[in-house]
XYZ file of C-alpha atoms in Angstrom:
740
model
C 5.951 -50.883 -4.327
C 3.141 -51.520 -6.842
C -0.255 -50.179 -5.831
C -3.519 -52.085 -5.974
C -4.811 -49.729 -8.648
C -1.672 -49.775 -10.802
C -3.519 -50.981 -13.903
C -5.908 -48.005 -13.649
C -2.987 -45.586 -13.270
C -1.240 -47.089 -16.297
C -4.356 -46.490 -18.387
C -4.423 -42.828 -17.378
C -0.706 -42.456 -18.162
C -0.551 -44.250 -21.508
C -3.972 -44.010 -23.172
C -3.810 -40.575 -24.758
C -6.896 -40.980 -26.949
C -9.310 -41.131 -24.010
C -10.901 -38.428 -21.900
C -10.700 -39.409 -18.241
C -12.359 -38.034 -15.129
C -10.206 -39.295 -12.280
C -11.318 -39.332 -8.643
C -8.093 -39.189 -6.614
C -8.518 -39.135 -2.803
C -5.914 -37.690 -0.450
C -2.403 -39.057 -0.862
C -3.146 -41.276 -3.868
C -0.493 -39.700 -6.100
C -2.458 -37.617 -8.579
C 0.519 -35.314 -9.242
C 2.742 -38.282 -10.076
C 0.116 -39.662 -12.440
C -0.332 -36.304 -14.208
C 3.396 -35.721 -14.678
C 3.897 -39.266 -15.948
C 1.082 -38.754 -18.477
C 2.777 -35.548 -19.651
C 6.130 -37.340 -20.016
C 4.477 -40.202 -21.918
C 2.840 -37.709 -24.295
C 6.266 -36.136 -24.912
C 7.866 -39.556 -25.419
C 5.348 -40.645 -28.038
C 4.761 -37.176 -29.538
C 1.086 -38.087 -29.607
C -0.110 -34.511 -29.078
C 1.151 -31.186 -30.481
C 2.845 -29.860 -27.341
C 1.983 -26.225 -28.109
C -1.648 -27.348 -27.756
C -1.127 -29.060 -24.387
C -2.583 -27.072 -21.466
C -1.908 -28.112 -17.860
C -4.155 -26.171 -15.474
C -4.111 -26.291 -11.682
C -5.340 -24.198 -8.770
C -2.297 -22.143 -7.679
C 0.931 -20.847 -9.185
C 2.869 -22.874 -6.623
C 1.125 -26.096 -7.660
C 1.696 -25.276 -11.332
C 5.420 -24.804 -10.759
C 5.595 -28.098 -8.869
C 3.870 -29.851 -11.777
C 6.296 -28.288 -14.250
C 9.377 -29.259 -12.233
C 8.204 -32.820 -11.711
C 7.276 -33.136 -15.382
C 10.827 -32.052 -16.264
C 12.210 -34.824 -14.047
C 9.975 -37.411 -15.712
C 10.987 -36.206 -19.166
C 14.636 -36.421 -18.136
C 14.104 -40.045 -17.113
C 12.981 -40.975 -20.620
C 15.944 -39.170 -22.167
C 14.013 -36.465 -24.015
C 15.152 -32.898 -24.579
C 13.806 -30.620 -21.854
C 13.126 -27.923 -24.465
C 9.978 -29.853 -25.223
C 8.503 -28.534 -22.002
C 8.818 -24.933 -23.140
C 5.925 -25.505 -25.526
C 3.575 -26.798 -22.817
C 1.496 -24.394 -20.773
C 1.662 -24.907 -16.998
C -0.347 -22.480 -14.878
C -3.630 -21.419 -13.354
C -6.803 -20.882 -15.333
C -6.393 -17.131 -14.785
C -2.845 -17.182 -16.135
C -4.069 -19.004 -19.238
C -6.950 -16.558 -19.732
C -4.533 -13.644 -19.273
C -2.346 -15.109 -22.009
C -5.313 -15.466 -24.378
C -6.529 -11.901 -23.869
C -3.104 -10.318 -24.301
C -2.628 -12.200 -27.566
C -6.110 -12.135 -29.072
C -8.065 -9.625 -26.967
C -7.864 -7.008 -29.732
C -10.508 -9.040 -31.582
C -13.041 -7.990 -28.901
C -11.541 -4.506 -28.359
C -9.392 -5.350 -25.331
C -5.874 -3.976 -25.666
C -2.924 -5.994 -24.402
C -1.726 -3.274 -22.001
C -4.409 -3.944 -19.372
C -3.482 -4.404 -15.714
C -4.786 -7.115 -13.400
C -6.330 -5.366 -10.413
C -5.820 -7.483 -7.295
C -7.389 -4.940 -4.977
C -10.975 -4.976 -6.236
C -12.204 -2.783 -3.361
C -9.914 0.025 -4.537
C -11.299 -0.384 -8.045
C -14.851 -0.264 -6.705
C -14.216 2.932 -4.748
C -12.705 4.573 -7.833
C -15.791 3.536 -9.793
C -18.194 5.026 -7.246
C -16.322 8.326 -7.347
C -16.565 8.423 -11.128
C -20.332 8.925 -11.206
C -23.408 9.226 -9.009
C -23.951 5.527 -8.333
C -27.237 6.083 -6.502
C -28.922 6.928 -9.814
C -28.702 3.237 -10.660
C -30.177 2.054 -7.396
C -33.788 2.669 -6.306
C -34.310 4.226 -2.863
C -35.653 1.015 -1.360
C -32.474 -0.851 -2.348
C -30.333 1.961 -1.014
C -32.096 1.675 2.322
C -31.004 -1.954 2.645
C -27.595 -1.892 0.963
C -24.479 -0.065 2.120
C -21.611 0.635 -0.268
C -19.816 -2.522 0.843
C -22.972 -4.580 0.395
C -23.455 -3.070 -3.049
C -19.941 -4.094 -4.013
C -20.485 -7.668 -2.837
C -23.797 -7.937 -4.652
C -22.579 -6.385 -7.875
C -19.575 -8.695 -8.060
C -21.728 -11.722 -7.195
C -24.169 -10.689 -9.888
C -21.288 -10.314 -12.303
C -19.661 -13.670 -11.469
C -22.824 -15.769 -11.256
C -25.910 -15.995 -13.398
C -28.523 -14.464 -11.142
C -32.079 -14.348 -12.458
C -32.911 -11.066 -14.154
C -36.348 -9.570 -13.665
C -37.913 -7.255 -16.189
C -39.184 -4.418 -14.028
C -40.918 -1.221 -15.015
C -39.472 2.104 -13.900
C -40.157 1.341 -10.270
C -37.969 3.370 -7.959
C -39.659 2.776 -4.672
C -41.885 0.421 -2.758
C -44.483 1.205 -0.095
C -42.646 0.740 3.160
C -45.057 1.046 6.081
C -42.978 1.177 9.246
C -45.189 3.473 11.340
C -46.739 0.577 13.314
C -43.263 -0.316 14.572
C -42.676 3.256 15.719
C -46.128 3.484 17.292
C -45.872 0.147 19.104
C -46.197 0.611 22.873
C -42.829 -0.312 24.353
C -44.113 -0.482 27.938
C -40.671 0.343 29.347
C -39.067 -2.367 27.190
C -35.636 -0.796 26.656
C -34.792 -3.092 23.722
C -37.880 -2.028 21.788
C -37.235 1.641 22.620
C -33.642 1.254 21.422
C -34.849 -0.340 18.169
C -37.341 2.467 17.562
C -34.578 5.042 18.057
C -32.375 3.238 15.537
C -35.255 2.952 13.086
C -35.798 6.730 13.201
C -32.086 7.239 12.548
C -32.222 4.832 9.619
C -35.184 6.619 8.059
C -33.105 9.812 8.104
C -29.939 8.072 6.868
C -30.625 4.944 4.762
C -26.872 4.355 4.368
C -26.922 2.928 7.906
C -27.577 -0.820 8.277
C -31.248 -1.597 8.653
C -31.875 -2.116 12.410
C -32.790 -5.498 13.826
C -34.936 -5.946 16.947
C -33.343 -7.571 19.972
C -36.344 -8.346 22.134
C -38.273 -11.328 23.470
C -41.615 -9.657 22.770
C -43.375 -12.158 20.474
C -46.006 -9.571 19.543
C -43.387 -7.050 18.410
C -41.344 -9.638 16.496
C -44.486 -10.876 14.721
C -45.362 -7.297 13.691
C -41.782 -6.650 12.518
C -41.704 -9.782 10.375
C -45.175 -9.140 8.948
C -44.310 -5.605 7.843
C -40.914 -6.495 6.456
C -41.676 -9.823 4.790
C -43.577 -8.674 1.696
C -41.443 -5.623 1.079
C -38.148 -7.520 1.370
C -39.304 -10.307 -0.943
C -40.237 -7.725 -3.568
C -37.024 -5.826 -2.907
C -35.006 -8.962 -3.647
C -36.419 -9.041 -7.167
C -35.795 -5.353 -7.711
C -32.208 -5.827 -6.499
C -31.577 -8.468 -9.156
C -32.671 -6.034 -11.863
C -30.830 -2.958 -10.657
C -27.641 -4.725 -9.605
C -27.382 -6.122 -13.107
C -27.476 -2.565 -14.419
C -24.860 -1.464 -11.903
C -22.692 -4.489 -12.723
C -22.720 -3.559 -16.407
C -21.678 0.006 -15.590
C -18.859 -1.266 -13.379
C -17.693 -3.598 -16.138
C -17.552 -0.740 -18.636
C -15.543 1.301 -16.134
C -12.975 -1.502 -15.761
C -12.648 -1.850 -19.507
C -12.226 1.904 -19.945
C -9.568 2.038 -17.220
C -7.916 -1.167 -18.549
C -7.968 -2.570 -14.999
C -9.375 -6.098 -15.136
C -10.158 -8.433 -12.256
C -9.403 -12.148 -12.195
C -13.061 -12.836 -12.961
C -12.860 -10.492 -15.944
C -10.105 -12.656 -17.401
C -12.422 -15.668 -17.469
C -15.509 -13.844 -18.695
C -13.782 -11.987 -21.535
C -11.912 -15.117 -22.593
C -15.285 -16.846 -22.956
C -16.489 -13.845 -24.978
C -13.383 -14.215 -27.123
C -14.403 -17.762 -28.056
C -17.615 -16.377 -29.572
C -15.559 -14.437 -32.114
C -15.329 -16.418 -35.345
C -11.643 -15.684 -35.940
C -10.682 -16.468 -32.370
C -12.744 -19.672 -32.387
C -10.640 -20.978 -35.268
C -7.460 -20.199 -33.334
C -8.585 -21.303 -29.875
C -9.822 -24.815 -30.523
C -8.603 -28.406 -30.430
C -6.523 -27.856 -27.292
C -5.606 -30.805 -25.072
C -6.443 -29.939 -21.470
C -5.326 -31.687 -18.286
C -7.172 -30.119 -15.359
C -5.842 -30.668 -11.845
C -7.933 -29.932 -8.705
C -11.075 -30.148 -10.818
C -13.325 -29.929 -7.739
C -12.083 -26.344 -7.220
C -13.106 -25.244 -10.734
C -16.175 -23.039 -11.019
C -18.794 -23.209 -13.818
C -17.361 -20.293 -15.824
C -13.885 -21.806 -15.721
C -15.253 -25.169 -16.864
C -17.012 -23.387 -19.732
C -13.734 -21.865 -20.932
C -11.654 -25.038 -20.631
C -14.225 -27.365 -22.187
C -14.836 -25.014 -25.109
C -11.155 -24.758 -26.089
C -11.042 -28.577 -26.186
C -13.724 -28.748 -28.920
C -13.308 -28.453 -32.715
C -13.831 -25.071 -34.349
C -16.614 -26.548 -36.479
C -18.816 -27.020 -33.407
C -21.387 -24.248 -32.915
C -21.144 -22.173 -29.762
C -23.718 -23.604 -27.382
C -24.149 -25.074 -23.937
C -20.943 -27.019 -23.352
C -22.940 -30.005 -22.111
C -23.767 -30.442 -25.801
C -20.501 -29.055 -27.229
C -18.348 -32.057 -26.328
C -14.553 -32.309 -26.444
C -13.074 -34.878 -28.808
C -11.471 -38.063 -27.394
C -8.166 -37.374 -25.678
C -8.703 -33.615 -25.520
C -9.857 -33.272 -21.915
C -8.787 -35.044 -18.733
C -9.597 -33.884 -15.234
C -8.346 -35.085 -11.871
C -10.126 -34.137 -8.668
C -11.548 -35.252 -5.359
C -15.033 -34.068 -4.358
C -14.178 -35.019 -0.754
C -11.667 -32.156 -0.740
C -14.070 -29.533 -2.101
C -13.718 -27.033 0.754
C -14.091 -23.652 -0.968
C -17.872 -23.413 -0.854
C -17.818 -19.639 -1.386
C -15.871 -19.918 -4.651
C -16.741 -23.196 -6.320
C -19.672 -25.522 -6.805
C -19.012 -29.177 -6.004
C -22.513 -30.081 -7.209
C -21.690 -28.637 -10.640
C -18.381 -30.529 -10.772
C -20.185 -33.758 -9.906
C -22.791 -33.013 -12.587
C -20.054 -32.723 -15.220
C -18.428 -35.949 -14.012
C -21.746 -37.827 -13.985
C -23.168 -36.435 -17.246
C -20.036 -36.884 -19.336
C -19.305 -40.379 -18.036
C -22.892 -41.502 -18.658
C -22.842 -40.345 -22.284
C -19.360 -41.760 -22.830
C -17.414 -38.530 -23.308
C -15.393 -39.281 -20.160
C -14.351 -42.552 -18.661
C -14.374 -42.549 -14.867
C -11.253 -43.800 -13.077
C -10.713 -44.097 -9.325
C -7.320 -44.033 -7.636
C -7.564 -45.764 -4.281
C -4.036 -46.548 -3.054
C -2.357 -44.026 -0.766
C 1.369 -43.878 -0.066
C 1.011 -41.184 2.606
C 0.097 -43.142 5.713
C -0.212 -46.665 7.058
C -3.000 -49.213 7.074
C -4.339 -48.282 10.521
C -4.917 -44.657 9.535
C -6.442 -45.680 6.193
C -8.823 -48.025 8.011
C -9.922 -45.279 10.409
C -10.407 -42.750 7.602
C -12.598 -45.279 5.776
C -14.540 -46.112 8.932
C -15.291 -42.489 9.840
C -15.911 -40.900 6.463
C -17.923 -43.722 4.920
C -20.565 -42.587 7.451
C -20.010 -38.825 7.207
C -19.578 -38.478 3.435
C -22.643 -40.563 2.679
C -24.016 -38.834 -0.419
C -27.144 -37.725 1.455
C -28.577 -34.197 1.740
C -26.158 -32.852 -0.872
C -23.039 -34.393 0.648
C -20.496 -36.087 -1.647
C -19.963 -39.844 -1.758
C -16.929 -41.243 0.029
C -14.154 -42.941 -1.983
C -12.420 -45.611 0.134
C -8.629 -45.728 0.260
C -6.139 -48.550 0.676
C -2.672 -48.051 2.123
C 0.393 -49.573 0.486
C 2.439 -48.845 3.644
C 2.735 -51.230 6.547
C 1.907 -49.828 9.976
C 4.897 -48.182 11.654
C 6.257 -49.865 14.747
C 7.359 -47.978 17.876
C 11.039 -47.136 18.059
C 12.783 -48.850 20.934
C 15.078 -47.074 23.346
C 13.667 -43.578 22.782
C 12.243 -41.558 25.646
C 9.181 -40.423 23.741
C 5.935 -38.939 24.960
C 4.083 -41.630 23.083
C 4.723 -44.464 20.677
C 3.920 -44.451 16.988
C 1.816 -47.520 17.606
C -0.862 -44.935 18.453
C -1.500 -43.600 14.944
C -4.381 -41.506 16.207
C -4.958 -40.740 19.821
C -6.799 -38.229 21.925
C -5.109 -36.520 24.864
C -7.699 -35.537 27.467
C -7.089 -32.715 29.907
C -8.163 -32.925 33.524
C -5.673 -30.763 35.495
C -6.015 -27.776 33.164
C -9.310 -26.001 32.861
C -8.022 -23.721 30.122
C -7.493 -25.464 26.783
C -4.707 -23.088 25.687
C -2.854 -23.678 28.950
C -3.091 -27.412 28.442
C -1.804 -27.138 24.882
C 1.193 -25.075 26.064
C 1.989 -27.570 28.836
C 1.803 -30.420 26.352
C 4.777 -28.881 24.519
C 6.558 -27.585 27.626
C 10.312 -28.416 27.552
C 9.786 -30.820 24.634
C 12.080 -31.169 21.639
C 11.560 -32.816 18.239
C 13.247 -36.015 19.408
C 10.439 -36.529 21.915
C 8.177 -37.014 18.902
C 10.604 -39.034 16.734
C 11.030 -36.203 14.227
C 14.217 -34.404 13.245
C 12.890 -30.813 13.370
C 9.809 -28.960 14.563
C 8.855 -28.146 10.948
C 7.816 -31.793 10.580
C 4.890 -31.110 12.894
C 1.817 -29.017 12.099
C -0.974 -27.695 14.304
C -4.181 -27.445 12.267
C -7.288 -25.434 13.172
C -10.588 -24.924 11.331
C -10.539 -21.170 12.093
C -7.767 -18.676 11.407
C -8.251 -16.760 14.647
C -7.507 -19.947 16.610
C -3.972 -19.878 15.181
C -3.363 -16.435 16.644
C -4.744 -17.537 20.012
C -2.189 -20.355 20.070
C 0.634 -18.086 18.952
C -0.234 -15.528 21.623
C -0.408 -18.195 24.363
C 2.966 -19.686 23.357
C 4.582 -16.245 23.368
C 3.704 -15.793 27.066
C 5.507 -18.941 28.245
C 9.172 -19.929 28.199
C 10.665 -23.254 27.088
C 8.095 -23.737 24.340
C 8.802 -24.426 20.644
C 8.768 -21.602 18.110
C 5.659 -21.287 15.924
C 5.217 -20.173 12.318
C 1.747 -19.071 11.215
C 0.629 -19.533 7.628
C -2.415 -17.381 6.893
C -4.205 -16.778 3.612
C -5.591 -13.358 4.461
C -2.767 -11.301 5.997
C -1.944 -8.277 3.885
C 1.513 -6.706 3.677
C 0.267 -3.790 5.759
C -0.130 -6.129 8.758
C 3.626 -6.760 8.992
C 5.937 -4.157 10.590
C 8.695 -5.102 8.114
C 6.479 -3.487 5.469
C 4.225 -1.043 7.314
C 7.026 0.762 9.194
C 9.136 1.663 6.124
C 5.889 2.528 4.327
C 4.949 4.980 7.100
C 8.440 6.528 7.177
C 8.466 7.075 3.400
C 4.961 8.581 3.602
C 6.031 11.075 6.260
C 9.234 11.882 4.392
C 7.245 12.902 1.318
C 4.380 14.460 3.288
C 5.840 16.361 6.308
C 2.439 17.745 7.357
C 0.888 14.317 7.771
C 0.421 14.478 11.560
C -1.772 11.374 11.563
C 1.056 9.298 10.073
C 3.590 10.852 12.434
C 1.404 9.920 15.416
C 1.302 6.334 14.188
C 5.094 6.265 13.787
C 5.637 7.583 17.299
C 3.203 5.047 18.707
C 4.132 1.910 16.710
C 7.846 2.331 16.009
C 9.044 4.319 19.014
C 6.509 3.174 21.592
C 5.271 6.550 22.865
C 1.880 6.394 24.623
C -0.996 8.451 23.219
C -0.955 10.858 26.174
C 2.709 11.749 25.568
C 2.097 12.223 21.837
C -0.884 14.489 22.521
C 1.154 16.496 25.050
C 3.968 17.008 22.534
C 1.632 18.163 19.768
C 0.343 20.781 22.196
C 3.575 21.988 23.843
C 6.407 20.609 21.620
C 8.630 19.896 24.612
C 9.318 16.110 24.522
C 13.055 15.893 23.793
C 12.975 12.362 22.352
C 10.255 13.325 19.857
C 12.095 16.547 18.986
C 15.146 14.402 18.121
C 13.023 12.231 15.801
C 11.631 15.342 14.098
C 15.153 16.672 13.603
C 16.228 13.372 12.046
C 13.447 13.704 9.487
C 14.420 17.316 8.798
C 18.003 16.203 8.165
C 16.960 13.420 5.810
C 14.281 15.320 3.888
C 16.607 17.468 1.698
C 18.258 14.292 0.431
C 15.184 12.549 -0.917
C 15.293 14.564 -4.166
C 18.823 13.353 -4.929
C 18.671 9.770 -3.627
C 17.053 6.830 -5.377
C 14.106 5.017 -3.746
C 16.412 2.128 -2.806
C 18.892 4.522 -1.180
C 16.056 6.252 0.708
C 14.795 2.882 1.937
C 18.249 1.876 3.199
C 18.807 5.281 4.803
C 15.519 5.174 6.725
C 16.085 1.571 7.845
C 19.526 2.377 9.243
C 18.665 5.808 10.642
C 15.800 4.427 12.724
C 17.315 0.961 13.331
C 14.234 -0.873 12.086
C 15.824 -4.341 12.073
C 16.720 -4.184 15.767
C 13.398 -2.616 16.779
C 11.280 -5.194 14.942
C 13.387 -8.106 16.204
C 13.210 -6.835 19.794
C 9.420 -6.458 19.719
C 8.342 -9.366 17.517
C 11.198 -11.833 17.995
C 12.071 -12.197 14.316
C 12.505 -10.225 11.106
C 11.026 -11.390 7.797
C 13.825 -10.867 5.312
C 11.619 -11.951 2.401
C 9.414 -8.882 2.997
C 12.530 -6.698 3.102
C 13.556 -8.162 -0.273
C 10.106 -7.381 -1.669
C 10.476 -3.777 -0.505
C 13.885 -3.548 -2.141
C 12.437 -4.940 -5.369
C 9.662 -2.318 -5.346
C 12.241 0.412 -4.726
C 14.394 -0.828 -7.608
C 11.408 -0.896 -9.979
C 10.272 2.643 -9.031
C 11.310 5.544 -11.250
C 11.145 8.105 -8.430
C 10.248 8.364 -4.747
C 6.686 9.441 -5.512
C 6.276 6.373 -7.713
C 7.781 4.273 -4.909
C 5.189 5.569 -2.438
C 2.411 4.779 -4.918
C 3.695 1.223 -5.310
C 3.926 0.817 -1.535
C 0.337 1.968 -1.141
C -0.902 -0.545 -3.696
C 1.224 -3.389 -2.311
C -0.019 -2.801 1.231
C -3.450 -4.228 0.304
C -2.076 -7.402 -1.285
C -2.161 -10.781 0.434
C 1.206 -11.884 1.789
C 2.100 -15.497 1.140
C 5.429 -16.941 2.196
C 6.705 -20.290 0.967
C 9.667 -20.170 3.348
C 9.454 -22.802 6.065
C 11.222 -22.145 9.358
C 12.866 -25.462 10.214
C 12.918 -24.552 13.916
C 9.193 -23.843 14.157
C 6.010 -25.873 14.444
C 3.822 -24.997 11.478
C 0.403 -23.454 12.170
C -2.163 -23.827 9.391
C -5.901 -23.617 8.933
C -7.614 -26.707 7.552
C -8.086 -24.818 4.262
C -4.450 -23.814 3.969
C -3.256 -27.343 4.821
C -4.899 -28.815 1.716
C -2.291 -30.425 -0.532
C 0.344 -30.579 2.231
C 1.514 -33.330 4.577
C 3.570 -33.719 7.760
C 4.806 -36.679 9.808
C 2.775 -35.469 12.797
C -0.413 -33.422 12.854
C -1.840 -31.899 16.041
C -5.514 -30.912 16.123
C -6.370 -28.914 19.271
C -9.664 -27.829 20.816
C -11.617 -30.804 19.463
C -14.593 -30.005 21.736
C -14.671 -26.266 21.057
C -17.824 -24.917 19.478
C -17.391 -23.585 15.951
C -19.477 -20.566 15.072
C -20.269 -20.004 11.374
C -19.105 -16.696 9.971
C -21.872 -14.084 10.284
C -23.666 -13.156 7.085
C -23.967 -9.583 5.939
C -27.072 -8.662 4.026
C -28.013 -8.289 1.245
C -26.373 -11.539 0.062
C -26.622 -13.838 -2.935
C -28.261 -17.188 -2.141
C -29.073 -19.761 -4.828
C -29.179 -17.112 -7.563
C -31.507 -14.919 -5.505
C -30.742 -11.896 -3.378
C -31.528 -12.278 0.318
C -32.241 -9.016 2.098
C -32.397 -10.484 5.599
C -31.751 -13.571 7.693
C -35.269 -14.893 7.206
C -34.867 -15.015 3.431
C -31.393 -16.459 3.764
C -32.596 -19.325 5.937
C -35.544 -20.041 3.640
C -33.510 -20.037 0.429
C -30.198 -21.548 1.460
C -29.267 -25.222 1.726
C -29.681 -26.115 5.425
C -27.014 -28.822 5.118
C -24.376 -26.755 3.281
C -22.386 -25.625 6.331
C -22.363 -29.068 7.938
C -21.380 -30.754 4.670
C -18.498 -28.358 4.150
C -17.261 -28.872 7.723
C -17.254 -32.644 7.209
C -15.143 -32.275 4.055
C -12.825 -29.860 5.876
C -12.300 -32.472 8.570
C -11.512 -35.055 5.889
C -8.741 -32.793 4.618
C -7.354 -32.297 8.132
C -7.377 -36.002 9.027
C -5.531 -37.045 5.866
C -2.510 -34.743 6.248
C -0.469 -36.943 8.639
C 2.117 -39.455 7.505
C 2.694 -41.070 10.904
C 0.432 -39.735 13.604
C -2.451 -37.423 14.531
C -2.751 -36.053 18.062
C -6.132 -34.703 19.171
C -6.046 -32.284 22.107
C -9.251 -32.342 24.145
C -9.867 -30.319 27.290
C -12.635 -32.575 28.565
C -15.347 -29.912 28.419
C -18.839 -30.504 27.070
C -18.851 -31.092 23.339
C -19.788 -27.884 21.505
C -22.032 -27.473 18.480
C -20.239 -28.106 15.169
C -17.062 -28.989 17.068
C -14.671 -31.589 15.693
C -15.851 -34.027 18.351
C -19.483 -33.327 17.401
C -18.772 -33.986 13.717
C -16.999 -37.232 14.570
C -19.908 -38.164 16.827
C -19.624 -41.571 18.418
C -16.303 -42.190 16.706
C -14.573 -39.759 19.063
C -15.431 -42.051 21.955
C -14.303 -45.220 20.167
C -10.915 -46.512 21.266
C -10.427 -48.070 17.848
C -10.561 -44.578 16.379
C -9.019 -42.326 19.022
C -6.940 -44.119 21.592
C -6.509 -42.343 24.919
C -2.950 -41.572 25.941
C -1.275 -44.087 28.198
C 0.818 -41.272 29.661
C -0.144 -38.968 32.506
C -2.782 -36.514 31.337
C -0.502 -33.680 32.427
C 2.415 -34.029 29.987
C 3.994 -30.775 31.123
């Protein structure tokens, strides 16, 4: 079926001598357009393929682009070897490639490692020298080690204003009036004064905050702290820059670079005359452009310019025609902590106005029907209104006719209700209602072939675990599979249990680890463990100790893989994990086996396990028998026939801020500064864009679960506003409100 914007798509695919900035809303086929452009370039040999760079946000997305490009190239009958010359990957993978090949020009050897656990790197750095010598006492009083790390890395990644400050190591900090203030039996003030005295003795503690309704005391607190914290913010910018430079030199010396280092040093590489001649005239196609930060744009735009151009602000160092195309959607800019949608829009606007880019808009979606497209347009044309820093909405048109209800099926609802809201009256508890909604249901009740075709989406990760926990306590409910972006390997027993056993095998005197093994793997209560350590008379624990004694002489002669297998069988880990958690993640077991195979000895294996334990676990395996649980963030780029959005009236609480923090290129020491310097609309704007992502994931139907309570602040219902009460937007269920 031909889309309404087909002529625009054909221009993007076939006109290789133009730079395009494409706005592609959800479901409008940007990946298809990109892969067809690549295939057309190959067909016409219009670009040297070794100069063609395809950049996207994740390795998974890059592999999908590569595979789909191969299929398109096959269709035109070209040799697939052509694709071997094209780069497909993330911006960090491209930068890594540049530095390993040309880094020697700026004294970076190719044998560097990419350090994924930056906190470990930071701790090693702090132990390498007396870090406090770089930080004045007043800054140390406000900043813990963790806060220092956050500030240093923010200072390193972003261009924070530098202040030229004389050798000023302290500021007058007059806190005596707070200590002398008459509390008059006000326990909160007394408690604050006690904490303040502790802080004066130990500035590493967080600076105390008053928790009192006394207006006089609060006014005094703010008066005394205001001037000193404003001045301290400027001093922080100066000293954190110094500390950031020291940390950078440490990483270079240790040859342990972060992902941000890859970008920064690649930009430095372009300033080298020899490298500039080699790293120019590339042809870049940038996917997910709205998720690209300013430094990444600087790198990509500079490699698309001729070598004869001087190194300058890339707003003046323009790529030649056909050398840079980007595809993005500002409506799906949901990573406010990493990227800058305002900067992306500035590039789009500036370059299109001066003629470097031509703006194209894809508008036809093949994901969902006309009813859903109409509702998305109706809601988000009001929410994404371009006001107060919000992006402008791009309307969409569906090329799919509305789906009709299937006759003869005993379904909970009909697909004629593309969106509808199920209100709870019998159940006061929203989790209970959600469980009863799925009670004794099967996929056929929803006109889908398997549970994996349904996703439950939540704006907060902890909501997913609430749902999973509630489902686990009831019978006759579907299986769930959680997809989280922040779970480390150490959080999974399939990894942490073998890790603990190997640790104890190599370190027999590690009583702390042994206690954890007895508690987590064998289920002994703390009282029993404590009793055994005192009297050594618990037979079951004695048996476990003897098993370790029997295994320990073998670890010198067995390989790491053999040790891993021996421990798994000796302590029956598969059965224990399955009995407690209901399933066993074989992909984690395979990762363990891979680490064991790569290790040269058992000590090396333990070191690899320790490092791996801090890494983020991401599984691409989809359990076909499970409903998929995702956060709104994680759901971006995915789609399902049916999407369920629970708790639409639940209040959403913004993540608490730790101070000091970087705000608009300044360093906020406290909440008052943060609120004065930050964009008051930023959180709301981001939540509106998050909701746009969530409400454009469904192919057939979205089900909102509402418990009927009062609408909470920043809840989904509050964001939707009057639309949530409009039957044209959310139709109430015709079924009984108690589906269980």
